[in-house]
Coordinates of C-alpha atoms in Angstrom, one line a residue:
M1 CA 0.0 0.0 0.0
S2 CA 3.0 2.3 0.2
H3 CA 2.6 3.4 -3.4
L4 CA -1.0 4.2 -2.8
I5 CA -0.1 6.3 0.3
T6 CA 2.4 8.3 -1.7
D7 CA -0.1 9.0 -4.4
L8 CA -2.8 10.1 -1.9
S9 CA -0.5 12.4 0.0
A10 CA 0.0 14.5 -3.1
F11 CA -3.7 14.5 -4.1
D12 CA -5.3 18.0 -4.2
L13 CA -8.5 18.2 -2.1
S14 CA -8.7 21.9 -1.9
G15 CA -11.9 22.0 -4.1
C16 CA -13.7 19.5 -1.8
N17 CA -16.1 21.1 0.8
T18 CA -17.2 17.9 2.7
V19 CA -15.6 14.7 3.8
R20 CA -17.7 12.7 1.5
Q21 CA -16.7 14.8 -1.5
A22 CA -13.0 14.3 -0.6
L23 CA -13.4 10.6 -0.2
T24 CA -15.3 10.3 -3.5
A25 CA -12.6 12.3 -5.3
L26 CA -9.9 10.0 -3.9
I27 CA -11.8 6.9 -4.8
R28 CA -12.2 8.1 -8.4
S29 CA -8.5 8.5 -8.7
E30 CA -6.6 6.0 -10.8
A31 CA -4.5 4.7 -7.8
V32 CA -7.5 3.9 -5.6
Q33 CA -9.5 2.5 -8.4
A34 CA -6.7 0.1 -9.2
S35 CA -6.6 -1.0 -5.5
L36 CA -10.4 -1.4 -5.4
E37 CA -10.3 -3.5 -8.6
A38 CA -7.6 -5.7 -7.2
L39 CA -9.5 -6.1 -4.0
C40 CA -12.8 -6.9 -5.7
A41 CA -11.2 -9.4 -8.1
K42 CA -10.7 -11.7 -5.2
I43 CA -14.4 -11.8 -4.3
R44 CA -16.6 -14.4 -6.0
F45 CA -20.1 -13.0 -5.9
R46 CA -23.4 -14.1 -7.6
E47 CA -26.4 -12.1 -6.6
F48 CA -28.7 -14.7 -8.0
S49 CA -28.1 -18.4 -7.5
S50 CA -29.8 -21.7 -7.5
H51 CA -28.3 -22.3 -4.1
D52 CA -30.4 -19.6 -2.5
Q53 CA -32.6 -21.3 0.1
N54 CA -34.7 -18.3 0.7
I55 CA -36.3 -17.9 -2.7
D56 CA -40.0 -17.0 -2.4
L57 CA -41.9 -19.6 -4.4
D58 CA -44.8 -17.3 -5.0
T59 CA -42.5 -14.9 -6.8
V60 CA -41.2 -17.8 -8.9
S61 CA -44.8 -18.9 -9.7
D62 CA -45.8 -15.3 -10.7
A63 CA -42.7 -15.1 -12.9
I64 CA -43.6 -18.4 -14.6
E65 CA -47.1 -17.1 -15.2
I66 CA -45.8 -14.0 -16.8
F67 CA -43.7 -16.1 -19.1
L68 CA -46.6 -18.3 -20.1
E69 CA -48.8 -15.3 -20.8
S70 CA -46.2 -13.2 -22.6
E71 CA -43.9 -15.9 -24.1
N72 CA -41.2 -13.4 -23.3
V73 CA -38.2 -14.5 -21.3
K74 CA -37.1 -10.9 -20.6
S75 CA -40.5 -10.2 -18.9
C76 CA -40.0 -13.2 -16.7
E77 CA -36.5 -12.1 -15.8
L78 CA -37.5 -8.5 -15.0
H79 CA -40.2 -9.7 -12.6
L80 CA -37.6 -11.9 -10.8
A81 CA -35.1 -9.0 -10.6
K82 CA -37.8 -6.7 -9.1
H83 CA -39.2 -9.1 -6.6
L84 CA -36.5 -11.6 -5.5
D85 CA -35.1 -10.7 -2.1
T86 CA -31.3 -10.7 -2.4
S87 CA -30.7 -8.8 0.8
E88 CA -29.0 -11.7 2.6
T89 CA -26.7 -12.3 -0.4
L90 CA -25.8 -8.6 -0.3
H91 CA -25.2 -8.8 3.4
D92 CA -22.7 -11.6 2.8
L93 CA -21.0 -9.5 0.2
L94 CA -20.6 -6.6 2.7
R95 CA -19.0 -9.1 5.2
D96 CA -16.7 -10.5 2.6
V97 CA -15.5 -7.0 1.6
M98 CA -14.8 -5.9 5.2
H99 CA -12.8 -9.1 5.9
M100 CA -10.5 -8.7 2.9
R101 CA -6.9 -8.2 4.0
E102 CA -6.6 -5.0 1.8
F103 CA -9.7 -3.3 3.2
S104 CA -8.3 -1.8 6.5
P105 CA -5.1 -0.5 4.9
L106 CA -7.1 1.2 2.2
I107 CA -9.3 2.9 4.8
E108 CA -6.3 4.0 6.8
A109 CA -4.7 5.5 3.7
L110 CA -7.8 7.4 2.8
S111 CA -8.3 8.7 6.3
R112 CA -4.7 9.9 6.6
R113 CA -5.1 12.0 3.5
V114 CA -8.6 13.4 4.2
V115 CA -7.9 14.3 7.9
K116 CA -5.4 16.8 6.7
R117 CA -8.2 18.6 4.8
F118 CA -10.8 18.1 7.5
P119 CA -9.0 17.6 10.9
E120 CA -12.2 18.2 12.9
T121 CA -13.6 14.9 11.5
K122 CA -10.8 12.7 12.9
K123 CA -13.1 10.7 15.2
I124 CA -15.7 9.8 12.6
L125 CA -13.6 9.7 9.5
A126 CA -12.8 6.0 9.5
N127 CA -16.5 5.1 9.6
I128 CA -17.4 7.4 6.8
A129 CA -14.4 6.2 4.7
S130 CA -15.6 2.6 5.3
E131 CA -19.1 3.4 4.0
V132 CA -17.8 5.1 0.9
V133 CA -15.3 2.4 0.1
M134 CA -17.9 -0.3 0.7
D135 CA -20.3 1.4 -1.7
A136 CA -17.6 1.7 -4.3
A137 CA -16.5 -1.9 -3.9
I138 CA -20.1 -3.3 -4.0
N139 CA -20.7 -1.4 -7.3
I140 CA -17.6 -2.9 -8.8
V141 CA -18.5 -6.4 -7.6
R142 CA -22.1 -6.2 -8.8
R143 CA -20.9 -4.8 -12.2
R144 CA -18.7 -7.9 -12.6
D145 CA -21.5 -10.2 -11.5
T146 CA -22.5 -12.4 -14.4
S147 CA -25.5 -14.0 -12.7
S148 CA -29.0 -13.5 -13.9
P149 CA -32.3 -13.4 -12.0
L150 CA -33.2 -16.5 -14.1
D151 CA -30.4 -18.4 -12.3
A152 CA -32.6 -18.5 -9.3
L153 CA -34.9 -20.9 -11.2
K154 CA -32.1 -23.5 -11.7
G155 CA -32.8 -25.2 -8.4
I156 CA -36.5 -25.2 -8.6
N157 CA -38.9 -27.7 -10.1
I158 CA -42.4 -26.6 -11.1
T159 CA -45.5 -28.6 -12.1
L160 CA -46.9 -27.6 -15.4
A161 CA -49.9 -28.9 -17.4
Y162 CA -49.8 -29.0 -21.2
M163 CA -53.3 -28.6 -22.7
P164 CA -53.5 -29.5 -26.4
N165 CA -56.5 -27.3 -27.2
F166 CA -55.6 -24.4 -25.0
D167 CA -54.1 -21.1 -26.1
R168 CA -54.2 -18.4 -23.4
M169 CA -53.3 -15.8 -26.2
K170 CA -56.8 -16.4 -27.6
S171 CA -58.9 -17.4 -24.6
A172 CA -58.4 -17.9 -20.9
R173 CA -61.1 -20.6 -20.9
M174 CA -59.7 -24.1 -20.5
P175 CA -61.1 -26.7 -23.0
T176 CA -63.3 -29.5 -21.7
V177 CA -64.7 -32.5 -23.4
S178 CA -68.4 -32.5 -24.4
Y179 CA -71.2 -35.0 -24.0
F180 CA -74.4 -36.0 -25.8
S181 CA -76.4 -36.1 -22.5
E182 CA -76.4 -34.9 -18.9
E183 CA -75.1 -38.3 -17.9
K184 CA -71.4 -38.1 -18.5
D185 CA -69.5 -41.4 -19.1
A186 CA -67.6 -43.3 -21.8
T187 CA -70.8 -44.0 -23.8
T188 CA -72.0 -40.4 -23.9
I189 CA -68.8 -38.5 -24.5
A190 CA -68.8 -36.6 -27.9
P191 CA -66.0 -37.2 -30.4
D192 CA -65.4 -33.5 -30.9
Q193 CA -62.0 -31.8 -31.6
V194 CA -61.1 -31.7 -27.9
F195 CA -61.7 -35.4 -27.4
R196 CA -60.1 -36.4 -30.7
D197 CA -56.9 -34.5 -29.9
F198 CA -56.9 -36.0 -26.4
M199 CA -57.2 -39.5 -27.8
A200 CA -54.3 -38.8 -30.3
L201 CA -52.3 -37.7 -27.3
T202 CA -53.0 -40.9 -25.4
G203 CA -51.8 -43.0 -28.3
I204 CA -55.0 -45.1 -28.3
T205 CA -56.7 -45.7 -31.7
K206 CA -60.3 -45.2 -32.5
E207 CA -60.6 -49.0 -33.0
Q208 CA -59.1 -49.7 -29.5
W209 CA -61.4 -47.2 -27.9
T210 CA -64.7 -48.3 -29.5
K211 CA -63.7 -51.9 -28.8
V212 CA -63.2 -51.4 -25.1
V213 CA -66.3 -49.3 -24.7
A214 CA -68.3 -52.1 -26.4
E215 CA -66.7 -54.8 -24.2
R216 CA -67.3 -52.9 -21.0
T217 CA -70.8 -51.5 -21.7
G218 CA -72.3 -53.4 -24.7
V219 CA -72.6 -50.0 -26.5
E220 CA -71.3 -49.8 -30.1
L221 CA -70.6 -46.1 -30.5
D222 CA -70.8 -46.0 -34.2
K223 CA -74.2 -47.9 -34.4
P224 CA -77.5 -46.3 -33.4
S225 CA -78.9 -47.7 -30.1
D226 CA -82.5 -47.2 -31.4
D227 CA -84.4 -45.7 -34.3
T228 CA -84.5 -42.2 -33.0
H229 CA -83.0 -39.4 -34.9
G230 CA -80.7 -38.4 -32.1
S231 CA -79.3 -41.9 -31.8
K232 CA -78.6 -42.0 -35.6
V233 CA -76.8 -38.6 -35.4
I234 CA -74.6 -39.8 -32.6
A235 CA -73.7 -42.9 -34.4
Q236 CA -72.9 -40.9 -37.5
E237 CA -70.6 -38.6 -35.5
W238 CA -68.7 -41.6 -34.3
K239 CA -68.4 -43.0 -37.8
R240 CA -66.9 -39.7 -39.1
A241 CA -64.6 -39.2 -36.1
N242 CA -61.0 -40.1 -36.6
W243 CA -57.6 -39.3 -35.1
V244 CA -54.0 -40.3 -35.6
P245 CA -52.2 -41.5 -32.4
K246 CA -49.1 -39.5 -31.7
G247 CA -47.1 -42.5 -30.6
K248 CA -47.3 -45.6 -28.5
P249 CA -50.2 -45.7 -25.9
L250 CA -49.4 -43.9 -22.7
V251 CA -52.0 -46.0 -20.8
T252 CA -54.0 -49.1 -21.7
P253 CA -57.5 -48.7 -23.3
E254 CA -59.0 -50.3 -20.2
Q255 CA -57.3 -47.8 -17.9
L256 CA -58.5 -44.9 -20.0
F257 CA -62.0 -46.3 -20.1
E258 CA -62.2 -46.5 -16.4
A259 CA -60.8 -43.0 -16.0
V260 CA -63.3 -41.5 -18.5
D261 CA -66.1 -43.4 -16.9
A262 CA -65.1 -42.2 -13.4
S263 CA -65.0 -38.5 -14.5
A264 CA -68.7 -37.9 -13.8
H265 CA -68.4 -34.1 -14.2
G266 CA -66.3 -34.2 -17.4
F267 CA -62.7 -33.2 -17.6
S268 CA -60.0 -31.1 -19.3
P269 CA -57.4 -33.1 -21.3
L270 CA -53.9 -32.4 -20.2
I271 CA -50.4 -33.8 -19.5
A272 CA -48.9 -32.6 -16.2
I273 CA -45.2 -32.9 -15.5
S274 CA -42.7 -31.6 -13.0
L275 CA -39.8 -29.8 -14.8
N276 CA -36.9 -27.7 -13.9
A277 CA -38.1 -24.1 -14.1
Y278 CA -35.0 -22.7 -15.7
R279 CA -34.8 -25.4 -18.4
F280 CA -38.4 -24.9 -19.2
V281 CA -38.1 -21.1 -19.6
K282 CA -34.8 -21.1 -21.4
R283 CA -35.4 -24.1 -23.8
D284 CA -35.4 -23.7 -27.6
W285 CA -39.1 -23.1 -28.3
S286 CA -38.5 -23.4 -32.0
K287 CA -38.1 -27.1 -31.4
A288 CA -40.6 -29.8 -30.4
M289 CA -40.6 -30.9 -26.8
S290 CA -40.1 -34.6 -25.9
I291 CA -41.4 -35.6 -22.5
T292 CA -41.1 -38.9 -20.7
G293 CA -43.2 -39.7 -17.7
G294 CA -45.9 -37.6 -16.1
V295 CA -49.7 -37.6 -15.4
L296 CA -52.3 -37.9 -18.1
G297 CA -54.9 -35.5 -16.9
L298 CA -58.6 -36.2 -16.8
H299 CA -59.3 -33.4 -14.4
D300 CA -61.9 -30.8 -13.8
F301 CA -60.4 -27.6 -12.5
D302 CA -63.8 -26.2 -11.5
N303 CA -64.6 -28.9 -8.9
G304 CA -61.6 -31.0 -8.5
T305 CA -63.0 -34.2 -9.9
G306 CA -61.6 -36.6 -12.5
D307 CA -59.3 -39.5 -12.6
P308 CA -55.7 -38.6 -13.6
L309 CA -53.4 -41.5 -14.7
R310 CA -49.6 -41.7 -14.1
F311 CA -47.7 -42.8 -17.2
E312 CA -44.0 -43.6 -17.9
G313 CA -44.0 -43.4 -21.7
S314 CA -42.8 -40.7 -24.0
R315 CA -44.6 -38.1 -26.1
I316 CA -43.4 -35.4 -28.6
L317 CA -45.3 -32.1 -28.2
E318 CA -45.2 -29.3 -30.7
T319 CA -46.1 -26.6 -28.3
R320 CA -45.7 -23.0 -27.1
P321 CA -45.6 -21.6 -23.6
C322 CA -49.2 -20.3 -24.0
Q323 CA -50.5 -23.9 -24.0
F324 CA -49.3 -24.6 -20.5
V325 CA -50.9 -23.8 -17.1
Q326 CA -49.8 -24.1 -13.6
P327 CA -52.3 -26.5 -12.3
E328 CA -51.9 -25.6 -8.6
L329 CA -52.8 -22.0 -9.3
Q330 CA -56.3 -23.1 -10.5
K331 CA -59.4 -23.2 -8.3
F332 CA -58.9 -26.9 -7.7
G333 CA -55.4 -28.0 -8.4
L334 CA -54.3 -31.5 -9.5
A335 CA -52.1 -32.3 -6.5
L336 CA -54.5 -30.9 -3.9
S337 CA -57.6 -32.6 -5.4
H338 CA -56.1 -36.0 -5.8
G339 CA -53.6 -36.1 -3.0
F340 CA -50.6 -36.2 -5.3
T341 CA -47.0 -35.1 -4.3
Q342 CA -44.7 -33.4 -6.7
N343 CA -42.9 -36.7 -7.2
T344 CA -46.1 -38.0 -8.8
F345 CA -45.5 -35.6 -11.7
N346 CA -41.8 -36.4 -12.1
G347 CA -40.7 -36.6 -15.7
R348 CA -38.0 -35.7 -18.2
M349 CA -37.9 -33.1 -21.0
K350 CA -35.6 -32.6 -24.0
D351 CA -35.7 -30.7 -27.2
T352 CA -36.3 -32.8 -30.3
S353 CA -37.3 -32.9 -33.9
V354 CA -40.8 -33.8 -34.8
F355 CA -39.5 -36.3 -37.3
M356 CA -37.8 -39.5 -36.2
E357 CA -34.1 -39.6 -36.0
M358 CA -32.9 -41.9 -38.8
P359 CA -29.6 -43.8 -38.6
L360 CA -27.3 -43.3 -41.6
R361 CA -26.9 -46.9 -42.4
R362 CA -30.3 -47.6 -43.8
T363 CA -31.6 -48.3 -47.3
E364 CA -33.6 -45.7 -49.1
S365 CA -36.7 -47.8 -48.6
E366 CA -36.1 -48.1 -44.9
I367 CA -35.6 -44.4 -44.5
A368 CA -38.6 -43.7 -46.7
N369 CA -40.8 -46.0 -44.5
E370 CA -39.6 -44.2 -41.4
I371 CA -40.6 -40.8 -42.9
V372 CA -44.0 -42.2 -43.9
T373 CA -44.6 -43.4 -40.3
A374 CA -43.4 -40.2 -38.8
V375 CA -45.7 -38.1 -41.0
R376 CA -48.7 -40.3 -40.3
I377 CA -48.0 -40.0 -36.5
N378 CA -47.4 -36.3 -36.5
F379 CA -49.8 -34.8 -39.1
G380 CA -53.4 -35.8 -39.5
V381 CA -56.3 -34.3 -41.4
D382 CA -60.0 -35.0 -41.6
T383 CA -60.8 -37.4 -44.4
Q384 CA -63.3 -35.1 -46.0
W385 CA -60.9 -32.3 -46.3
V386 CA -59.1 -33.4 -49.6
T387 CA -61.2 -33.8 -52.7
S388 CA -60.6 -36.3 -55.5
E389 CA -60.2 -33.4 -57.9
V390 CA -56.6 -32.6 -56.8
D391 CA -53.9 -33.3 -59.2
I392 CA -52.1 -36.0 -57.2
G393 CA -48.9 -35.8 -59.4
E394 CA -48.3 -32.1 -58.7
L395 CA -49.3 -32.5 -55.1
R396 CA -46.7 -35.4 -54.7
D397 CA -44.0 -33.3 -56.4
A398 CA -44.7 -30.4 -54.0
A399 CA -44.7 -32.6 -51.0
A400 CA -41.5 -34.4 -52.0
E401 CA -39.6 -31.1 -52.6
A402 CA -40.8 -29.7 -49.2
L403 CA -39.9 -32.8 -47.4
G404 CA -36.5 -33.0 -49.0
R405 CA -35.6 -29.5 -48.1
H406 CA -36.8 -29.8 -44.6
L407 CA -35.0 -33.0 -43.8
Q408 CA -32.0 -32.3 -46.1
I409 CA -32.3 -35.7 -47.7
E410 CA -31.6 -36.8 -51.3
K411 CA -34.4 -36.3 -53.8
Q412 CA -34.8 -40.0 -54.5
V413 CA -35.3 -40.7 -50.8
A414 CA -38.0 -38.0 -50.6
D415 CA -39.7 -39.2 -53.7
R416 CA -39.7 -42.7 -52.4
A417 CA -41.2 -41.6 -49.1
V418 CA -43.9 -39.4 -50.7
A419 CA -44.8 -42.3 -52.9
G420 CA -46.1 -44.0 -49.8
F421 CA -48.5 -41.2 -48.9
D422 CA -52.0 -40.8 -49.9
S423 CA -53.4 -37.4 -50.9
E424 CA -54.5 -36.6 -47.3
E425 CA -51.1 -37.4 -45.9
M426 CA -49.3 -35.2 -48.5
A427 CA -51.7 -32.4 -47.7
A428 CA -51.0 -32.9 -43.9
L429 CA -47.3 -32.8 -44.6
L430 CA -47.5 -29.6 -46.5
V431 CA -49.6 -27.9 -43.8
G432 CA -47.2 -29.2 -41.1
L433 CA -44.1 -27.9 -42.9
Q434 CA -45.7 -24.6 -43.7
G435 CA -45.4 -23.6 -40.1
R436 CA -41.7 -24.0 -40.2
D437 CA -40.7 -22.2 -43.3
H438 CA -42.7 -19.9 -45.6
T439 CA -41.0 -21.4 -48.6
Y440 CA -43.4 -24.3 -48.3
I441 CA -46.4 -22.0 -48.9
T442 CA -45.0 -21.4 -52.4
L443 CA -44.4 -25.1 -52.9
A444 CA -47.9 -26.0 -51.8
A445 CA -49.3 -23.4 -54.1
I446 CA -48.6 -25.7 -57.0
A447 CA -51.4 -27.9 -55.8
A448 CA -53.5 -25.0 -54.4
A449 CA -53.8 -23.4 -57.8
K450 CA -55.9 -26.3 -59.0
D451 CA -58.5 -26.4 -56.2
D452 CA -60.0 -24.7 -53.1
W453 CA -59.2 -27.5 -50.6
L454 CA -55.8 -26.0 -49.9
F455 CA -57.2 -22.5 -49.2
G456 CA -56.7 -23.2 -45.5
L457 CA -53.0 -23.6 -46.2
S458 CA -52.5 -20.0 -47.1
C459 CA -54.4 -19.0 -43.9
G460 CA -52.4 -21.3 -41.7
T461 CA -55.6 -23.2 -40.8
R462 CA -57.7 -26.1 -42.0

């Protein structure tokens, strides 16, 4: 510190009218700044950390809700920065600064110089100098701090529920299944879009579902139970209904039948899973989400009824933050209503591609078959959507070109894959790829120019 003392002794403080002005002037000098920088370099400080045991979970929950509503990571971060209490961490920082070996000599050097300008402050000078140096050191340490308010989320798991027909950007109302009568069970549930998307999510086919209902109740859903008009309409609805399973069944048809039958007040379809809060917020939302393990929700948030089912299988979700809810923030949460612990919802999440990953050592036919299977799993359209007037050749060329560019595969492989599609699957492929790259709108226009059935493609809807 001898060099510092020499520099301070020659420092002109004649223009300073108060002790604090003099101390501030000295601290801004090159010599003191160098000493402070050296002192602070030895302090490892992170204002926000996953190791903080005093994080207010309500603040975290509010921040997650802001993210789900805004789909904006920065908004979530700003809320955490404003509301997280880091006073204990800052207190630890003060203690660390004061206990540094260089702290006391620096205070003494500053006091020796300032007391010559303000001798009447000798008794209190050391305390004032400590405060000023402490403020300066904390500013330097905090400026160097690379932590983010989001880091506080790294040690926290949250339970989230994905709802396939929910978009809080459009409506706050959670989708529920519909029924043909006041008596709500597996025989009266309506095969509307909500139910069909739920069944696709479960991985259970229409044939498996109608079979188990017939075996358990004697009711054949796609056949009129009597000669009434209503019965015929219901049977016709079931005949028209169709869905494409999104993978292997998460539960058995028998388990699902019992759960639907036990949901006497209806339910909202969902998949609930416990995830690391930081990884959820910071994931790459341009990619699909693969989850393994969780709870298949048959749950009514208005009264707490339903029959949720634990599953261990995997499912790929093409989703956005606005399709998730925090179930325990609702009127009747999942855990509270059914006596679940957070471990009940344990699962794993990773980013993935919608299409299957294909090993390089495969024949063109094998790869093409994989693509056909993947498209059939991931894209489905109603059978009546595509008319027979479409030029299949031009549609096939457009689909092959779109698929080839998206997967970056050889043209002959794409051609071979598309040869395995029917017209509906090619249309579904084009609609699916359209959401990834606007180039595919142009490709699809080849077929769209011939007919109106692809009008929805240009609108992004069916």
